[in-house]
XYZ file of C-alpha atoms in Angstrom:
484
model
C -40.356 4.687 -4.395
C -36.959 2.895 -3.349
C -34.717 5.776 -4.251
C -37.027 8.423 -2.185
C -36.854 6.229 0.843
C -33.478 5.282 1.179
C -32.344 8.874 0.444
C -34.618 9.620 3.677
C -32.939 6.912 5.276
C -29.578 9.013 5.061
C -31.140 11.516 6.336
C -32.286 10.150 9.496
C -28.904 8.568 9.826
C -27.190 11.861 9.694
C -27.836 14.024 13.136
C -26.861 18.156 13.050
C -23.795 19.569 13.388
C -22.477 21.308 16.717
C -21.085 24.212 16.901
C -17.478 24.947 15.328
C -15.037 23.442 17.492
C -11.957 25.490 17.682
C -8.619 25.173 16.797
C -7.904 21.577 18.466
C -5.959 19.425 16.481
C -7.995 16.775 14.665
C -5.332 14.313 15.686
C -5.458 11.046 17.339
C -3.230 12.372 19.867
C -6.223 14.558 20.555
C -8.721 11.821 20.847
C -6.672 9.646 23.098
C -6.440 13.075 25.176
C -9.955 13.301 25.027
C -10.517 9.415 26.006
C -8.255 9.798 28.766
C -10.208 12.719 30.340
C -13.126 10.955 29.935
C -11.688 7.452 31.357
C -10.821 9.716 34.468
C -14.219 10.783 35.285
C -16.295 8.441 37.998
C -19.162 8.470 35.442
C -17.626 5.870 33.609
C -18.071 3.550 36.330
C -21.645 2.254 36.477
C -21.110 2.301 32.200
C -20.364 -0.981 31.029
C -19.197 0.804 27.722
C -16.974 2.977 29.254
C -15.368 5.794 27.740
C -16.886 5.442 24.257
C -20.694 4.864 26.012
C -19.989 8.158 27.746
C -18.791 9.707 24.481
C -21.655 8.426 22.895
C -23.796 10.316 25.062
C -22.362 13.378 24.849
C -22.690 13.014 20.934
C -26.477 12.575 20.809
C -26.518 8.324 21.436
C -25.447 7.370 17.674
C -27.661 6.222 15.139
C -31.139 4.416 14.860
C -29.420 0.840 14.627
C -26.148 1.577 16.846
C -29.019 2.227 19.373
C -30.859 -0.467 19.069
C -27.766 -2.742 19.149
C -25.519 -0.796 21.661
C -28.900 0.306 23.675
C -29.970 4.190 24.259
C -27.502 5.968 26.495
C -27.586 7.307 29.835
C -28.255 10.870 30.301
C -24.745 13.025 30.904
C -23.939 12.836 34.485
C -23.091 16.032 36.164
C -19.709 15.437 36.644
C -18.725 15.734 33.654
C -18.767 18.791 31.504
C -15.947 19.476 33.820
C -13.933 16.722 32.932
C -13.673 18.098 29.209
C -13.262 21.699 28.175
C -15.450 23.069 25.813
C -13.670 22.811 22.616
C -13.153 18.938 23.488
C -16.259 18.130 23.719
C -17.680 20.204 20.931
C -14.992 18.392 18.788
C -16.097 15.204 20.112
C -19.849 15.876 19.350
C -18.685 16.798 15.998
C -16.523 13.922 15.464
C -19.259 11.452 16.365
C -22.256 12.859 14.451
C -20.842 14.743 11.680
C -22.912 17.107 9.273
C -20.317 15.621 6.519
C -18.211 12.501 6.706
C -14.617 14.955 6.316
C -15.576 16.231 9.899
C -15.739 13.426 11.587
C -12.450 12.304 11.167
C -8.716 12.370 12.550
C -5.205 12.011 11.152
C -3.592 8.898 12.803
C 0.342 8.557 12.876
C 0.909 6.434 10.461
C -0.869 8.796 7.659
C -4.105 7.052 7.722
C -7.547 8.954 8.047
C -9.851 7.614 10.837
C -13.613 8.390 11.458
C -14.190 8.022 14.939
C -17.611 6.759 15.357
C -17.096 3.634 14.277
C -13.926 2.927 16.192
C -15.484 4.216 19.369
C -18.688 2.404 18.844
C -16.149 -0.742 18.026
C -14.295 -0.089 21.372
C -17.588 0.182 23.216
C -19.113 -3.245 21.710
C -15.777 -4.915 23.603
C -16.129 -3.365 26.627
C -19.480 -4.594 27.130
C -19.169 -7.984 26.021
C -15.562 -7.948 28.257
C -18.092 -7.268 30.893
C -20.966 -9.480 30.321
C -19.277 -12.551 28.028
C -22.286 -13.247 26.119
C -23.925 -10.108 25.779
C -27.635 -10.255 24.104
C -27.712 -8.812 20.633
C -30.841 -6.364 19.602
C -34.470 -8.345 20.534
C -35.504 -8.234 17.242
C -36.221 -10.934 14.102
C -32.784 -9.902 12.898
C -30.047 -10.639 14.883
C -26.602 -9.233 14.304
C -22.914 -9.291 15.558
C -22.979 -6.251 17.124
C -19.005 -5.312 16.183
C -19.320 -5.222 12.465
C -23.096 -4.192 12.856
C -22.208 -0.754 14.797
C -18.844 -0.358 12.852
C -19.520 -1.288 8.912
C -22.634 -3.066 8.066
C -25.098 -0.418 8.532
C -22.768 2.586 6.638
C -21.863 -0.244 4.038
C -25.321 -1.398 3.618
C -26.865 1.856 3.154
C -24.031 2.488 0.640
C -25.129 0.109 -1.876
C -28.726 0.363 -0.853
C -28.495 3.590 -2.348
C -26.435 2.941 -5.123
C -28.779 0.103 -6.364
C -31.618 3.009 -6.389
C -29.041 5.445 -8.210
C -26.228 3.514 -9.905
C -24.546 7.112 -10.455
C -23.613 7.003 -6.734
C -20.278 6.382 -5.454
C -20.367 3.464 -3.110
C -16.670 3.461 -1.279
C -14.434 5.922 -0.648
C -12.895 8.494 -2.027
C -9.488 9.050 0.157
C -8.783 12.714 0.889
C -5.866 15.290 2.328
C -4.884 17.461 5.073
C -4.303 20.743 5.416
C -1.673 20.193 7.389
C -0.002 16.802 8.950
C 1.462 18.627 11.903
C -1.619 20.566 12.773
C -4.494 18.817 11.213
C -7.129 21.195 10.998
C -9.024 20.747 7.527
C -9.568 17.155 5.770
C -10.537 17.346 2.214
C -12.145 14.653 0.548
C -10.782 13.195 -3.334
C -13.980 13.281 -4.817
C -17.779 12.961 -4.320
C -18.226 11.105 -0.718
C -20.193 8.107 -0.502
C -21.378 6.940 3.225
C -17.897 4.638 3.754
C -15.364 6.743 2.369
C -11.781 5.782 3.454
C -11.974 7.087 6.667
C -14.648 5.518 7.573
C -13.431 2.009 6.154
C -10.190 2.238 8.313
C -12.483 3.657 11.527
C -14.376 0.762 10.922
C -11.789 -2.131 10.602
C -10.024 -0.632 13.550
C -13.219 -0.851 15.653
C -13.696 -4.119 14.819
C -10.063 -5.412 15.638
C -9.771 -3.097 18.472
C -13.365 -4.177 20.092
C -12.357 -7.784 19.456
C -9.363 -7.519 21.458
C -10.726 -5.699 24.315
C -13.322 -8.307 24.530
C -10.573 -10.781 25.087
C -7.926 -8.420 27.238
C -9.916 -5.567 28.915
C -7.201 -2.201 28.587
C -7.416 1.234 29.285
C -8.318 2.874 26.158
C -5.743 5.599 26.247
C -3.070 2.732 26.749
C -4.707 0.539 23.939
C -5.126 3.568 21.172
C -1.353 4.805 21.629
C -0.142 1.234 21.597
C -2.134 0.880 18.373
C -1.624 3.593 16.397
C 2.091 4.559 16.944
C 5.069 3.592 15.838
C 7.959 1.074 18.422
C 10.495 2.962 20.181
C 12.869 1.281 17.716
C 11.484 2.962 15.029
C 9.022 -0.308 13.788
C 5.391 -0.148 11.671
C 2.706 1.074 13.842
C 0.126 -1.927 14.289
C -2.550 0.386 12.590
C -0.582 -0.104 9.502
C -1.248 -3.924 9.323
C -4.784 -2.971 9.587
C -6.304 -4.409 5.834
C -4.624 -8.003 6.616
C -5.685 -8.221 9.799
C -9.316 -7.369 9.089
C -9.100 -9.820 5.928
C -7.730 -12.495 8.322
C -10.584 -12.171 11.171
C -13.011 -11.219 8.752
C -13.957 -13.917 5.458
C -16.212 -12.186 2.683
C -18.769 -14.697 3.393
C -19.106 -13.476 7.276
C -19.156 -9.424 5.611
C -22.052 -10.362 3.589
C -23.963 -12.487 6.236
C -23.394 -8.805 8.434
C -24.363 -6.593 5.833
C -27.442 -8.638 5.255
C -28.381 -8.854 8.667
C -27.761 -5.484 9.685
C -30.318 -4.123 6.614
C -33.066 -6.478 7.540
C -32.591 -4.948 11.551
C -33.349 -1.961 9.661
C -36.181 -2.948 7.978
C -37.665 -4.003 11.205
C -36.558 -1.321 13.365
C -39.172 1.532 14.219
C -37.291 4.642 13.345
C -36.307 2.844 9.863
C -39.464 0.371 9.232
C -41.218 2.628 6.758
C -38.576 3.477 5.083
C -36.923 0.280 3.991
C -40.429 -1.557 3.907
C -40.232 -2.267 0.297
C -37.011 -3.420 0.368
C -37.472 -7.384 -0.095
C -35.179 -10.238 1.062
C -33.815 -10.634 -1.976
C -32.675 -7.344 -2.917
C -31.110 -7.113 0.687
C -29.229 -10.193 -0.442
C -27.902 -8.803 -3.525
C -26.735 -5.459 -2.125
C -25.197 -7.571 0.864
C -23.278 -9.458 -1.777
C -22.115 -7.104 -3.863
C -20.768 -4.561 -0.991
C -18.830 -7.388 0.758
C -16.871 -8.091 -2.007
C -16.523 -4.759 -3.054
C -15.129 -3.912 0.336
C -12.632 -6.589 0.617
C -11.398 -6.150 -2.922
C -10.713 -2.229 -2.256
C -9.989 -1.682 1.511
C -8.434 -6.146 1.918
C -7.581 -7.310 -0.720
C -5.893 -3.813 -2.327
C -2.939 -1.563 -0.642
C -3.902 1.895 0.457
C -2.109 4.657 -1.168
C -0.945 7.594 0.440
C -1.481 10.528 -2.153
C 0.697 13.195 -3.412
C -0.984 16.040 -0.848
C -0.399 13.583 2.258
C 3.486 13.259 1.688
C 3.972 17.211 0.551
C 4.145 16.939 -2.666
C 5.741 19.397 -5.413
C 3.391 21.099 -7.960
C 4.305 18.887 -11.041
C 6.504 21.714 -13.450
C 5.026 21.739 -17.296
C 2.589 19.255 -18.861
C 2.260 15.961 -18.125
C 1.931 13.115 -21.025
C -1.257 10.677 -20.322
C -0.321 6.884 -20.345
C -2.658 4.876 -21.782
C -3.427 1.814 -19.605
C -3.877 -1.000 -19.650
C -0.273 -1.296 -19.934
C 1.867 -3.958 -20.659
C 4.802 -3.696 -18.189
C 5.985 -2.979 -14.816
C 9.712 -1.577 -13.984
C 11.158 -2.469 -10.624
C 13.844 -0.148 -9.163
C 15.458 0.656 -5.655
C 16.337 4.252 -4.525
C 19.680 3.737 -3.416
C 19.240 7.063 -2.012
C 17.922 7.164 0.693
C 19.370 4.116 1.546
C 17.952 2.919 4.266
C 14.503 1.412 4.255
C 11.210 4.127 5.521
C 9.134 2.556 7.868
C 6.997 5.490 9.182
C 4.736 7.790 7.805
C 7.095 11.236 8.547
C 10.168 9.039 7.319
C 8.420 7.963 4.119
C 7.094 11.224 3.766
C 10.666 12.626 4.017
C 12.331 10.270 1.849
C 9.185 11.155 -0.807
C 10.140 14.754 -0.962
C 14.096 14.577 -0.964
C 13.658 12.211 -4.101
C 11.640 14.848 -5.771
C 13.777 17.154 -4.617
C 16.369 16.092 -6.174
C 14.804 14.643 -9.476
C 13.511 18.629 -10.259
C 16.279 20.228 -8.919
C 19.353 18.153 -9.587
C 18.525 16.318 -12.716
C 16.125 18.568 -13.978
C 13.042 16.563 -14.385
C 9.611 17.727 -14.328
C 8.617 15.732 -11.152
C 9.609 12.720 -9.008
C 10.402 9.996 -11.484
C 8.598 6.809 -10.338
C 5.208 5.697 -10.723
C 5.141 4.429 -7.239
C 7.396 4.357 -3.819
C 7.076 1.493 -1.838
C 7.794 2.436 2.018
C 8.387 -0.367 4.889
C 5.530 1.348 6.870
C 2.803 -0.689 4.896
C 2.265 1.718 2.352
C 2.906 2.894 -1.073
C 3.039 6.081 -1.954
C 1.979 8.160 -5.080
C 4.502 9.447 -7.446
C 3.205 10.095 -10.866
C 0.254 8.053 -10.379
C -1.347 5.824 -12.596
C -2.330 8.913 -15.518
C 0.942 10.484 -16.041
C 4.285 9.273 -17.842
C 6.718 9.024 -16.000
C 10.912 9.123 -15.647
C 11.985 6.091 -14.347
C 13.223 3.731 -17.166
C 14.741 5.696 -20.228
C 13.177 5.079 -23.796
C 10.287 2.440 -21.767
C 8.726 5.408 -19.671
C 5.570 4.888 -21.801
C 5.278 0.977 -22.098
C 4.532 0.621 -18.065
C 4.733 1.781 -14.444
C 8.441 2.137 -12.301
C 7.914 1.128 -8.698
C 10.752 2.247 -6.501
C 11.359 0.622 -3.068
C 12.936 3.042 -0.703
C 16.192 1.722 -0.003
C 19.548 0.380 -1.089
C 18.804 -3.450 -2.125
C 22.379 -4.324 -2.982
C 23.343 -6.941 -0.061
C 19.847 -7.676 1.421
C 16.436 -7.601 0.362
C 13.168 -5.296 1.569
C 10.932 -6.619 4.292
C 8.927 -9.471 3.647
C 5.706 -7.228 3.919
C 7.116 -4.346 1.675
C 7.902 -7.378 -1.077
C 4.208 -8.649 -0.140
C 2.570 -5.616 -0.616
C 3.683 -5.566 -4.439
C 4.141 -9.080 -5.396
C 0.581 -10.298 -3.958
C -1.426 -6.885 -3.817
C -0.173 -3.972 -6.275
C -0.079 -6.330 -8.985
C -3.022 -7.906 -8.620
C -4.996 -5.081 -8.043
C -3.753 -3.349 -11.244
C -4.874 -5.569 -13.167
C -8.104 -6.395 -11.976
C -8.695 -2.434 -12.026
C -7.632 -2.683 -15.806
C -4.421 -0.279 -14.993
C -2.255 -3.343 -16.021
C -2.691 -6.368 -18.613
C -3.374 -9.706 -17.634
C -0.489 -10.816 -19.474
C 1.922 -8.154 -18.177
C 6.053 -8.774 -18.120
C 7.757 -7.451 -14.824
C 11.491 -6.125 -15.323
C 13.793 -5.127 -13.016
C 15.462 -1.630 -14.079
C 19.049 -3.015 -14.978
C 17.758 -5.288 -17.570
C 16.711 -1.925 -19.757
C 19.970 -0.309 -19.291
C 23.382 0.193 -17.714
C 22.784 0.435 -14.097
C 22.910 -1.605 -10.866
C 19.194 -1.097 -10.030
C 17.120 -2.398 -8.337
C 19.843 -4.103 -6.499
C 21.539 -7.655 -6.674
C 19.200 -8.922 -3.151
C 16.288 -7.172 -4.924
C 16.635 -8.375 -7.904
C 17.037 -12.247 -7.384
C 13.928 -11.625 -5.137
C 11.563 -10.333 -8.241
C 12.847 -13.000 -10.484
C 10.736 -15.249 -8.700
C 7.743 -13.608 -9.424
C 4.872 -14.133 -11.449
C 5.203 -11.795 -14.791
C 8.991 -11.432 -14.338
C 10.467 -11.942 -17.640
C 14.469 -12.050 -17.930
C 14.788 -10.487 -21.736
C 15.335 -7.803 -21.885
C 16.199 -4.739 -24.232
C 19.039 -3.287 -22.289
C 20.291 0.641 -23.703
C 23.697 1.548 -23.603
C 22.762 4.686 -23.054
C 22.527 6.966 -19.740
C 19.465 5.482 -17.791
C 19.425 9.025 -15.531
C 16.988 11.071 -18.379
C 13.045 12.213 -18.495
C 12.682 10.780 -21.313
């Protein structure tokens, strides 16, 4: 019976689709366009919610629990259809009650994919408790924190509620790819979606650290988004980009689970959802609540995001690519000299990703970019060949383990703290737990497996110190510049 009823449950969580929207790009800097209209309007005065309240109206009043917590909206006032043209507020309809999770989403700046409704409904829990301080949570046996409960506990709950009835089900993710960065029309998903794919796990961590904030320094939302999700004037990460440490720092698993939990027993109690999740006891709501939590902080926390090969304009790879055969036993460190200078925004990583390939097909002739991975100063690494495919970074040892490149010349001074980090204390880790990498690997920088400079003196004495380095090595006199 359990499968049956939590597939309806999905069901009545998903709302139609409105009609097409245009040719708007699916951009943040179209939302915050959007927000700003909307912030305009007088009808956003008597709304303690704001913007995103207003918005929610407008896109139907959200789901069964975001209802319950957030309360039903008011009707549209009058005023204002006029305040948004018609494609805006058919895309923002669509955006907040998707037919399919790749609709509801928008390209952010830094090269992340966002789903809106859970960063609006984020934004909207802030506003209100920024109004009333200690805003009342749903009347019902099963109270909730309304910020994770309207963001992530009800999508990640449902997730693994319907997992545990089909264990063939995907329960996170996948990531996906644009048509297009500079007009984002068309996001395609990776693989099968499951009800928090990527998108929706950074919507939903943004909501959460966004609505915080505004609970504790009331902004305009236009002001807050753009000051959020782009990049300094000098050039500097955009905040969004610290988004998985900041979550993990606000948010401990334990608090997660204790959400998760809560949010699926408000289900079980709520009219709309009572039948369906009535056989759904306490301790099977604890076990699913357990198991996504840590799930979730292990992929979207504890893990780096990593932007794929379609995001940064990626090459077709030329000829047939050899499989590697993980779990492998070592890791190659390398800088790119060229470019020299470190990447720390999306369209300058990007950049930097295609000149290297650039020049590794055209000028040396290789069959694709040579390292495994790129490590940008924007907060993100960036896929090269992957973790399937051989690569050309480290002549005669290409098949023995994965080259990491940081972008940049590492002679005289070493990469950003957070760009060392985001190796040394996630990458690593993560490989191995995810059985891409041995427990017992050996981490090598580039120079000590043949004649070359790489990855830098600065560079260098920085990876010596860190767990899995290993200072034998099997140094070639040979050229190190080769595919093989």
């Amino acid at each position: 019976m359990l499968p049956t009823r939590v597939r309806c449950l999905v069901l009545l969580l998903s709302l139609c689709t409105p009609p097409a929207t245009g040719h708007l790009p699916r951009h943040m800097d179209t939302l915050v366009q959007i927000v700003e209209a909307l912030e305009a309007t007088n009808a956003t005065e008597d709304l303690a919610g704001g913007a995103p309240e207003l918005g929610r109206a407008l896109g139907g009043g959200g789901t069964p629990l975001l209802r319950a917590v957030l309360g039903v909206p008011p009707g549209v006032p009058p005023g204002v259809p006029p305040a948004l043209d018609p494609e805006q507020r058919a895309l923002l309809a669509e955006l907040l009650h998707p037919e399919a999770p790749e609709r509801g989403v928008v390209l952010a700046p830094d090269g992340s994919t966002v789903a809106v409704a859970p960063l609006l409904a984020g934004l909207e829990v802030g506003l209100k408790r920024a109004a009333t301080p200690a805003p009342a949570t749903a009347a019902t046996p099963a109270p909730v924190d309304p910020l994770y409960a309207v963001t992530l506990a009800e999508a990640l709950g449902t997730s693994y509620l319907l997992a545990r009835a089909n264990g063939s089900r995907a329960t996170l993710g996948p990531d996906g790819c644009w048509d297009d960065v500079e007009d984002p029309q068309v996001f395609t998903l990776a693989g099968p979606p499951s009800p928090v794919p990527d998108a929706v796990a950074n919507g939903a961590m943004d909501g959460v650290l966004l609505g915080a904030r505004l609970a504790e320094e009331p902004a305009p939302l236009a002001v807050l988004l753009r000051s959020y999700y782009y990049a300094g004037a000098a050039g500097e990460r955009a905040p969004s980009s610290f988004r998985r440490g900041r979550f993990g720092a606000r948010t401990a698993p334990e608090k997660l689970e204790e959400e998760v939990a809560a949010a699926l027993r408000l289900l079980r109690v709520l009219p709309a959802t009572r039948s369906l999740l009535e056989d759904v006891g306490d301790e099977e709501v604890a076990a699913v609540a357990r198991r996504a939590a840590r799930d979730f902080m292990d992929a979207y926390v504890e893990c780096p995001a990593v932007v794929p090969r379609c995001m940064w304009g990626a090459r077709p790879y030329r000829g047939t690519p050899s499989a590697l055969k993980p779990p492998l036993p070592f890791v190659y460190i390398h800088h790119t000299y060229e470019p020299g200078a470190p990447c720390r925004t999306f369209a300058a990583c990007a950049g930097a990703m295609r000149a290297m390939q650039r020049f590794h097909q055209d000028a040396r002739g290789w069959d694709d970019i040579g390292y495994s991975f790129v490590v940008g100063s924007d907060g993100y690494l960036y896929e090269g060949r992957g973790w399937r495919w051989v690569g050309a970074h480290t002549r005669g040892y290409n098949r023995r383990g994965y080259g990491v490149g940081y972008v940049g010349d590492y002679t005289a001074s070493p990469p950003d703290a957070h760009a060392l980090a985001l190796v040394r204390d996630a990458f690593l880790p993560c490989a191995v737990r995810a059985g891409r990498l041995r427990p017992d690997y050996a981490l090598r920088g580039h120079r000590q497996m043949g004649r070359t400079e790489c990855p830098g003196d600065s560079l260098f004495r920085e990876i010596e110190t860190w767990r899995g380095f290993q200072a034998s090595g099997a140094a070639s006199s040979a050229p190190v510049h080769s595919e093989t």
